[in-house]
Amino acid sequence: MQSITKNNFDFIRVLLAFIVFVGHLGALTDSSQLDFLTHSPVEVAVFAFFIVSGFLIARSYERSSSLKSYIKKRINRIVPAYLLVVFLCTVLLSLVSTLSFSDYFGNVQVYKYFFWNSIFMNFMAPSLPGVFGNEAVNGALWTLKIEMCFYFAVPLIFLLFGKNNKYRNISLIILYFLSLVFLNYFDMIGKSAVSRQLPGSLCYFIGGMLIYFHFDQFIKYKNTLFIIAIITVWIDLILHIKLFSPIMISIIVLYIAYSLKFLNNFGKYGDFTYGIYIFHFPIIRVFATLGLFANYNPFFMSFICMLVVIGVGIASWHLYEKKFL
């Protein structure tokens, strides 16, 4: 049976981060030439991140020597870089604000932004005064509060159901369908932004967890499951309803993670994905605010923007994130 440690998760995370970056590039540049980039499946990529988290976090908790060890590892992975991007945006974006430095730092909204974003409640203060037309500074951060909730949900699930596979499986399946009710209801009434919040996104996380708990069976039948998953997702798309597609997308993502063995060493130079993900949104907006996409070739500036985002992601990992791990 295939080893659980030999996988392509590093490749998948970089691919998903790139999909999100491309979609936001098309949405934030206001360049008609880049409109086609808005077709990048950002929502699917975000849900796929949740699937990967479900698989890896369940594994992390099961392998941790204690709850304290697990919480420390999870917090060290997500919180330091998150606080860094919030702090840097609060301070450095004063350079592109329409307000003077004194007016900017004298505005209570700056401190509201820093406070609420520091505790993962981005929706309470998404903007900074005079920055990006008072629109959201970092629209990518909404997923991090959900990720933190997932981190604390896993120990709770283990506490309630232990390692009894029967009860745990039943409970996860019930939670899966309750999550789907929430997700589909708000989708149907036109509130897709609400549907993606908890508990709507929980079904994707549970998909990753279920595959982890049945990893040997998944590997044994992965080729057949992959074909079934592709067909099922297609049917859900035709019917415009998410019923089995979350678990089926989970199968597709994990199939990629445990196929194509030549991608196993993709992350040997470091895990830059998180830095790329949390920094890309404000970087794109700074480029757009400075008129770089409008006044120069938008394709060339998109390439430059991508290089800057990758560079920041690499620097974030080597100079900051890695030190906490």
XYZ file of C-alpha atoms in Angstrom, residues 15-315:
301
model
C -1.246 25.182 -8.024
C -4.275 26.248 -5.959
C -2.550 29.445 -4.826
C -1.720 30.253 -8.461
C -5.367 29.669 -9.491
C -6.525 32.093 -6.774
C -3.863 34.637 -7.766
C -4.877 34.512 -11.442
C -8.579 34.912 -10.631
C -7.936 37.896 -8.380
C -5.602 39.378 -10.980
C -8.453 39.430 -13.481
C -10.944 40.812 -10.961
C -8.797 43.567 -9.426
C -6.892 45.078 -12.357
C -9.838 46.734 -14.161
C -8.125 45.854 -17.434
C -10.459 44.612 -20.162
C -7.545 42.656 -21.628
C -7.309 40.619 -18.437
C -11.036 39.981 -18.030
C -10.634 36.385 -19.208
C -8.632 35.652 -16.046
C -11.806 36.018 -13.982
C -12.803 32.584 -15.295
C -10.085 31.063 -13.110
C -11.949 28.706 -10.705
C -11.072 30.595 -7.523
C -13.951 29.159 -5.489
C -13.025 25.580 -6.398
C -9.386 26.293 -5.481
C -10.399 27.663 -2.064
C -12.599 24.644 -1.386
C -9.732 22.384 -2.473
C -7.547 24.102 0.136
C -10.159 23.119 2.736
C -10.071 19.521 1.477
C -6.295 19.352 1.814
C -6.601 20.856 5.296
C -9.166 18.242 6.319
C -6.807 15.444 5.322
C -3.603 16.916 6.758
C -5.042 18.365 9.971
C -6.714 15.083 10.899
C -3.365 13.405 10.317
C -1.526 16.078 12.305
C -3.839 15.670 15.284
C -3.612 11.884 15.257
C 0.191 12.052 15.157
C 0.540 14.750 17.832
C 1.761 13.629 21.244
C -0.765 15.862 23.015
C -3.458 18.447 22.443
C -0.996 21.139 23.522
C 1.531 19.964 20.919
C -1.135 19.927 18.207
C -2.418 23.432 19.019
C 1.115 24.826 19.181
C 1.968 23.403 15.745
C -1.243 24.698 14.172
C -0.945 28.180 15.677
C 2.731 28.471 14.724
C 1.880 27.561 11.151
C -0.866 30.086 10.563
C -0.812 32.927 13.104
C 2.687 34.528 12.825
C 2.541 35.111 9.055
C -1.095 36.151 9.303
C -0.282 38.824 11.901
C 2.670 39.912 9.790
C 0.558 40.606 6.706
C -2.038 42.470 8.806
C 0.667 44.619 10.408
C 2.492 45.334 7.136
C -0.737 46.289 5.364
C -1.719 48.586 8.238
C 1.618 50.415 8.135
C 2.890 50.234 4.560
C -0.386 50.929 2.785
C -0.278 54.397 4.280
C 2.094 55.049 1.353
C -0.741 54.591 -1.160
C -3.506 56.188 0.911
C -5.096 59.378 -0.389
C -4.752 60.753 3.136
C -1.640 62.387 4.553
C 0.408 60.391 7.063
C -0.935 62.404 9.976
C -4.549 62.055 8.821
C -4.058 58.355 8.061
C -2.538 57.379 11.401
C -4.903 59.732 13.195
C -7.905 57.920 11.721
C -9.570 55.441 14.082
C -10.331 53.144 11.125
C -6.617 52.220 10.942
C -6.703 50.822 14.460
C -10.056 49.153 13.945
C -8.607 47.425 10.884
C -5.554 46.229 12.794
C -7.564 45.027 15.798
C -10.371 43.188 14.009
C -8.117 41.656 11.383
C -5.639 40.535 14.048
C -8.363 38.412 15.653
C -9.504 36.978 12.286
C -12.715 39.025 12.118
C -11.904 40.685 8.795
C -15.538 41.429 7.997
C -15.705 43.897 10.908
C -13.140 46.246 9.325
C -12.075 45.158 5.823
C -10.734 48.525 4.643
C -8.186 51.205 5.517
C -8.877 54.963 5.130
C -8.087 56.279 1.664
C -6.615 52.920 0.571
C -7.849 51.181 -2.601
C -10.928 53.398 -2.742
C -11.893 52.189 0.741
C -12.484 48.700 -0.625
C -11.295 45.487 1.037
C -7.556 45.524 1.633
C -7.067 41.763 1.586
C -10.023 39.788 0.345
C -8.109 36.529 0.632
C -8.026 36.545 4.431
C -11.666 35.507 4.924
C -10.648 31.855 4.600
C -8.213 32.029 7.509
C -10.874 32.429 10.189
C -12.551 29.334 8.755
C -9.230 27.490 8.784
C -8.754 28.381 12.453
C -12.237 27.042 13.225
C -11.306 23.805 11.480
C -8.160 23.540 13.611
C -10.270 23.560 16.767
C -13.033 21.384 15.293
C -10.758 18.361 14.777
C -9.879 17.837 18.485
C -13.565 18.291 19.314
C -14.541 15.581 16.827
C -11.938 13.229 18.283
C -13.077 14.083 21.812
C -16.715 13.369 21.044
C -16.239 10.256 18.927
C -12.707 9.088 19.747
C -11.264 6.523 17.402
C -14.459 4.544 17.036
C -14.713 4.487 13.253
C -18.412 3.624 13.189
C -19.631 6.549 15.299
C -17.081 8.949 13.854
C -18.065 8.106 10.291
C -21.763 8.494 11.040
C -21.204 11.826 12.783
C -19.044 13.167 9.946
C -21.596 12.104 7.321
C -24.392 13.831 9.265
C -22.286 16.989 9.560
C -21.506 16.733 5.839
C -25.171 16.794 4.819
C -26.085 19.507 7.335
C -23.304 21.613 5.841
C -24.695 20.940 2.357
C -28.159 22.140 3.409
C -26.666 25.461 4.494
C -24.473 25.717 1.380
C -27.233 24.978 -1.125
C -29.881 27.078 0.619
C -27.858 30.290 0.511
C -26.684 29.506 -3.020
C -30.293 29.158 -4.161
C -31.370 32.488 -2.634
C -28.441 34.268 -4.283
C -26.224 34.690 -1.220
C -23.200 32.734 -2.387
C -20.837 34.801 -0.214
C -22.737 33.581 2.868
C -22.882 29.989 1.601
C -19.093 29.789 1.562
C -18.834 30.658 5.244
C -19.173 28.143 8.054
C -20.892 25.768 8.159
C -21.226 25.782 4.363
C -17.531 25.105 3.720
C -17.393 22.327 6.330
C -18.457 19.651 3.834
C -15.194 20.076 1.908
C -13.082 19.820 5.055
C -14.996 16.697 6.088
C -14.351 15.232 2.638
C -10.618 15.420 3.291
C -11.038 13.948 6.785
C -13.103 10.993 5.576
C -10.500 10.074 2.985
C -7.763 10.258 5.618
C -9.695 7.914 7.929
C -10.150 5.449 5.040
C -6.810 6.018 3.362
C -5.965 2.362 2.642
C -9.321 1.745 0.967
C -8.984 5.006 -0.962
C -5.566 4.044 -2.341
C -6.789 0.561 -3.218
C -9.722 1.824 -5.288
C -8.489 5.309 -6.201
C -8.642 4.840 -9.991
C -12.258 3.664 -9.915
C -13.192 6.356 -7.387
C -11.566 9.003 -9.585
C -13.730 8.052 -12.584
C -16.892 7.993 -10.440
C -15.951 11.380 -8.969
C -15.484 13.023 -12.375
C -18.898 11.771 -13.566
C -20.651 12.780 -10.327
C -19.205 16.302 -10.301
C -20.329 16.736 -13.909
C -23.889 15.660 -12.975
C -23.967 18.086 -10.032
C -22.838 20.888 -12.357
C -25.641 20.074 -14.811
C -28.239 20.010 -12.011
C -26.825 23.211 -10.428
C -26.732 21.651 -6.976
C -23.929 20.600 -4.656
C -24.920 17.190 -3.321
C -22.107 14.708 -3.754
C -19.661 17.032 -5.517
C -17.825 18.155 -2.317
C -16.847 14.598 -1.414
C -16.171 13.816 -5.071
C -13.924 16.878 -5.472
C -12.157 15.606 -2.352
C -11.519 12.316 -4.148
C -10.164 14.158 -7.201
C -7.827 16.341 -5.117
C -6.519 13.401 -3.088
C -6.163 11.314 -6.249
C -3.829 13.981 -7.649
C -2.004 14.063 -4.298
C -1.235 10.346 -4.536
C -0.576 10.003 -8.259
C 2.110 11.527 -10.552
C 5.023 10.452 -8.346
C 7.482 12.733 -10.163
C 5.880 15.673 -8.276
C 6.669 14.211 -4.829
C 9.669 16.502 -4.261
C 8.007 19.703 -5.448
C 8.349 21.398 -2.074
C 11.964 20.516 -1.297
C 13.000 24.197 -1.412
C 10.327 25.327 1.030
C 6.603 25.849 1.510
C 5.914 29.228 -0.105
C 2.193 28.718 -0.647
C 0.905 30.398 2.493
C 2.982 33.525 1.911
C 1.850 33.708 -1.707
C -1.768 33.301 -0.653
C -1.910 35.908 2.134
C 0.185 38.582 0.360
C -1.021 38.380 -3.257
C -4.277 40.341 -2.875
C -2.849 43.632 -1.501
C 0.119 43.400 -3.886
C -2.223 43.201 -6.894
C -4.200 46.145 -5.520
C -1.060 48.242 -5.064
C -0.116 47.588 -8.699
C -3.622 48.589 -9.787
C -3.658 51.708 -7.566
C -0.347 52.863 -9.030
C -1.840 52.509 -12.522
C 0.698 49.919 -13.614
C -1.864 47.721 -15.374
C -3.554 50.714 -17.046
C -0.451 52.624 -18.168
C 1.739 49.728 -19.243
C 1.249 46.420 -21.029
C -1.118 44.573 -18.645
C 0.303 41.159 -19.539
C 3.858 42.249 -18.814
C 2.801 43.909 -15.554
C 0.875 40.770 -14.594
C 4.077 38.799 -15.041
C 6.009 41.314 -12.927
C 3.268 41.233 -10.292
C 3.479 37.435 -10.211
C 7.254 37.568 -9.716
C 6.820 40.045 -6.850
C 4.192 37.821 -5.201
C 6.403 34.738 -5.548
C 9.398 36.669 -4.223
C 7.427 37.878 -1.206
C 6.161 34.341 -0.597
C 9.710 32.922 -0.693
C 11.030 35.689 1.585
